mmCIF file of C-alpha atoms in Angstrom:
data_model
loop_
_atom_site.group_PDB
_atom_site.id
_atom_site.type_symbol
_atom_site.label_atom_id
_atom_site.label_comp_id
_atom_site.label_asym_id
_atom_site.label_seq_id
_atom_site.Cartn_x
_atom_site.Cartn_y
_atom_site.Cartn_z
ATOM 1 C CA MET A 30 0.000 0.000 0.000
ATOM 2 C CA SER A 31 1.501 3.324 -1.026
ATOM 3 C CA HIS A 32 1.148 6.183 1.422
ATOM 4 C CA GLY A 33 3.068 8.694 -0.648
ATOM 5 C CA GLY A 34 6.592 9.445 0.412
ATOM 6 C CA ALA A 35 9.195 7.845 2.633
ATOM 7 C CA LEU A 36 10.987 8.462 5.910
ATOM 8 C CA GLN A 37 14.724 9.019 5.515
ATOM 9 C CA PRO A 38 17.029 9.224 8.571
ATOM 10 C CA LEU A 39 18.917 12.475 8.997
ATOM 11 C CA LEU A 40 22.566 12.292 8.148
ATOM 12 C CA ALA A 41 25.089 13.318 10.815
ATOM 13 C CA GLY A 42 25.714 16.730 9.266
ATOM 14 C CA GLU A 43 22.029 17.628 9.016
ATOM 15 C CA GLN A 44 21.309 18.252 12.721
ATOM 16 C CA GLN A 45 21.786 22.026 12.352
ATOM 17 C CA ALA A 46 19.367 22.220 9.408
ATOM 18 C CA ALA A 47 16.842 20.198 11.422
ATOM 19 C CA TYR A 48 17.194 22.540 14.410
ATOM 20 C CA VAL A 49 16.740 25.653 12.243
ATOM 21 C CA LEU A 50 13.552 24.218 10.756
ATOM 22 C CA TYR A 51 12.324 23.339 14.280
ATOM 23 C CA ARG A 52 13.178 26.807 15.634
ATOM 24 C CA ASN A 53 11.533 28.661 12.777
ATOM 25 C CA ALA A 54 8.353 26.614 13.052
ATOM 26 C CA MET A 55 8.069 26.413 16.835
ATOM 27 C CA MET A 56 9.211 29.840 17.991
ATOM 28 C CA ALA A 57 5.920 31.659 17.377
ATOM 29 C CA GLY A 58 3.771 29.021 19.083
ATOM 30 C CA LEU A 59 6.014 28.600 22.085
ATOM 31 C CA ARG A 60 6.325 32.368 22.546
ATOM 32 C CA ARG A 61 2.607 32.438 23.330
ATOM 33 C CA ILE A 62 3.214 30.491 26.543
ATOM 34 C CA ALA A 63 6.832 31.314 27.423
ATOM 35 C CA ARG A 64 9.774 33.458 26.392
ATOM 36 C CA TRP A 65 11.895 31.824 23.666
ATOM 37 C CA ASP A 66 15.325 31.059 25.075
ATOM 38 C CA GLU A 67 17.609 30.117 22.169
ATOM 39 C CA ALA A 68 20.259 28.370 24.273
ATOM 40 C CA LEU A 69 17.669 26.413 26.248
ATOM 41 C CA GLN A 70 15.725 25.396 23.127
ATOM 42 C CA ARG A 71 18.909 24.300 21.339
ATOM 43 C CA GLN A 72 19.864 22.212 24.401
ATOM 44 C CA ARG A 73 16.366 20.691 24.671
ATOM 45 C CA PHE A 74 16.313 19.861 20.965
ATOM 46 C CA ALA A 75 19.678 18.093 21.163
ATOM 47 C CA ALA A 76 18.767 16.232 24.361
ATOM 48 C CA SER A 77 15.268 15.166 23.388
ATOM 49 C CA HIS A 78 16.224 13.979 19.945
ATOM 50 C CA GLN A 79 19.245 11.872 20.924
ATOM 51 C CA ALA A 80 17.082 8.958 22.064
ATOM 52 C CA ALA A 81 14.450 9.501 19.396
ATOM 53 C CA SER A 82 15.202 9.151 15.736
ATOM 54 C CA LEU A 83 14.989 12.129 13.410
ATOM 55 C CA PHE A 84 13.645 11.582 9.909
ATOM 56 C CA TRP A 85 12.941 13.670 6.863
ATOM 57 C CA PHE A 86 9.616 12.919 5.231
ATOM 58 C CA GLU A 87 10.441 12.971 1.526
ATOM 59 C CA ASP A 88 7.878 12.964 -1.244
ATOM 60 C CA SER A 89 8.323 13.525 -4.981
ATOM 61 C CA GLY A 90 12.060 13.989 -4.483
ATOM 62 C CA ALA A 91 11.746 16.829 -1.954
ATOM 63 C CA ARG A 92 11.890 17.122 1.833
ATOM 64 C CA ARG A 93 8.390 17.936 2.995
ATOM 65 C CA ALA A 94 8.605 17.566 6.809
ATOM 66 C CA LEU A 95 10.821 16.683 9.773
ATOM 67 C CA LEU A 96 9.755 14.015 12.274
ATOM 68 C CA SER A 97 11.130 12.679 15.498
ATOM 69 C CA LEU A 98 9.766 9.192 15.936
ATOM 70 C CA ARG A 99 10.393 6.413 18.432
ATOM 71 C CA ARG A 100 8.796 3.144 19.459
ATOM 72 C CA ASP A 101 7.808 1.846 22.898
ATOM 73 C CA ASP A 102 5.693 -1.091 24.113
ATOM 74 C CA ALA A 103 2.392 0.649 23.272
ATOM 75 C CA GLY A 104 3.357 1.755 19.773
ATOM 76 C CA LEU A 105 4.895 4.880 18.294
ATOM 77 C CA ILE A 106 5.592 8.281 19.803
ATOM 78 C CA VAL A 107 5.873 11.297 17.545
ATOM 79 C CA ASP A 108 8.003 13.751 19.494
ATOM 80 C CA LEU A 109 8.062 16.228 16.654
ATOM 81 C CA LEU A 110 6.386 16.933 13.333
ATOM 82 C CA VAL A 111 7.491 20.109 11.604
ATOM 83 C CA VAL A 112 6.167 21.004 8.184
ATOM 84 C CA PRO A 113 7.901 24.032 6.620
ATOM 85 C CA PRO A 114 5.508 26.910 5.878
ATOM 86 C CA ALA A 115 5.933 26.433 2.116
ATOM 87 C CA GLN A 116 4.680 22.834 2.472
ATOM 88 C CA GLN A 117 1.768 23.544 4.813
ATOM 89 C CA ARG A 118 -1.802 23.048 3.610
ATOM 90 C CA ARG A 119 -0.556 20.898 0.726
ATOM 91 C CA GLY A 120 -1.052 17.501 2.361
ATOM 92 C CA SER A 121 2.568 16.926 3.420
ATOM 93 C CA GLY A 122 1.802 16.601 7.136
ATOM 94 C CA ARG A 123 -1.180 14.358 6.450
ATOM 95 C CA ARG A 124 0.881 12.070 4.180
ATOM 96 C CA ALA A 125 3.697 11.944 6.744
ATOM 97 C CA MET A 126 1.297 10.952 9.521
ATOM 98 C CA ARG A 127 -0.409 8.332 7.336
ATOM 99 C CA LEU A 128 3.025 6.833 6.768
ATOM 100 C CA VAL A 129 3.579 6.795 10.554
ATOM 101 C CA HIS A 130 0.189 5.096 11.010
ATOM 102 C CA ALA A 131 1.190 2.466 8.445
ATOM 103 C CA LEU A 132 4.218 1.600 10.626
ATOM 104 C CA CYS A 133 1.926 0.558 13.491
ATOM 105 C CA ARG A 134 1.134 -3.032 14.243
ATOM 106 C CA PRO A 135 -2.545 -3.959 14.768
ATOM 107 C CA GLY A 136 -3.864 -2.463 18.017
ATOM 108 C CA GLU A 137 -0.863 -0.164 18.588
ATOM 109 C CA GLN A 138 -1.126 3.547 19.300
ATOM 110 C CA VAL A 139 0.538 6.672 18.001
ATOM 111 C CA ARG A 140 0.969 9.248 20.759
ATOM 112 C CA LEU A 141 2.008 12.887 20.547
ATOM 113 C CA SER A 142 1.391 16.245 22.150
ATOM 114 C CA CYS A 143 0.485 19.670 20.824
ATOM 115 C CA LEU A 144 -0.060 23.148 22.178
ATOM 116 C CA ARG A 145 -3.524 23.415 23.664
ATOM 117 C CA ARG A 146 -4.087 26.856 22.113
ATOM 118 C CA ASP A 147 -3.109 25.847 18.566
ATOM 119 C CA ARG A 148 -6.536 25.257 17.052
ATOM 120 C CA ARG A 149 -5.167 24.599 13.564
ATOM 121 C CA VAL A 150 -2.881 21.803 14.779
ATOM 122 C CA ARG A 151 -5.626 20.354 16.969
ATOM 123 C CA ALA A 152 -8.002 20.285 13.993
ATOM 124 C CA PHE A 153 -5.296 18.651 11.852
ATOM 125 C CA TYR A 154 -4.872 15.769 14.308
ATOM 126 C CA ALA A 155 -8.618 15.445 14.963
ATOM 127 C CA ALA A 156 -9.178 15.012 11.208
ATOM 128 C CA LEU A 157 -6.648 12.151 11.299
ATOM 129 C CA GLY A 158 -8.591 10.410 14.084
ATOM 130 C CA TYR A 159 -6.632 11.490 17.174
ATOM 131 C CA ARG A 160 -8.407 11.909 20.496
ATOM 132 C CA VAL A 161 -7.366 13.804 23.604
ATOM 133 C CA GLU A 162 -5.892 11.416 26.169
ATOM 134 C CA HIS A 163 -4.897 14.099 28.684
ATOM 135 C CA ALA A 164 -5.305 17.874 28.820
ATOM 136 C CA GLY A 165 -2.656 19.886 30.639
ATOM 137 C CA ALA A 166 -2.522 23.634 31.167
ATOM 138 C CA ASP A 167 -0.536 24.292 27.966
ATOM 139 C CA PHE A 168 -0.358 20.962 26.116
ATOM 140 C CA LEU A 169 -2.706 18.203 25.013
ATOM 141 C CA GLU A 170 -1.624 14.576 24.823
ATOM 142 C CA LEU A 171 -3.238 12.965 21.784
ATOM 143 C CA VAL A 172 -3.658 9.308 20.826
ATOM 144 C CA TRP A 173 -4.484 7.486 17.580
ATOM 145 C CA GLN A 174 -5.351 3.796 17.765
ATOM 146 C CA ALA A 175 -4.516 1.381 14.947
ATOM 147 C CA PRO A 176 -7.273 -1.098 14.127
ATOM 148 C CA ALA A 177 -6.881 -4.453 15.874
#
């Protein structure tokens, strides 16, 4: 079954490009709840994405999104999905997440979190079948369940 596109691991020299994409996409949203601290965010990005695997979502020969994806006993955890502004509202994020769903075994979950105030992102995940598992003050934990 073709889901459009493929996940390609980042090469060693691509960490800086991945961070810049993350920073440019996340800075505005995170500034709504806290002051952006460049040194702290760079440190958090490096620390949180050592254990998780970073992937480019490539489609039609171009990089369309950046994902941080890891597996645990319950299924997959998406620590990060960043779609560059030029690729937004063109189906790149949806195709990337469908590819992630296709990696699940029957009955497994995909878990992730998003900013509670980001209605556009919440609507994106709701349209893909995610439900709110837990609501915190600033973040929502979302879950998608693969068919058994």
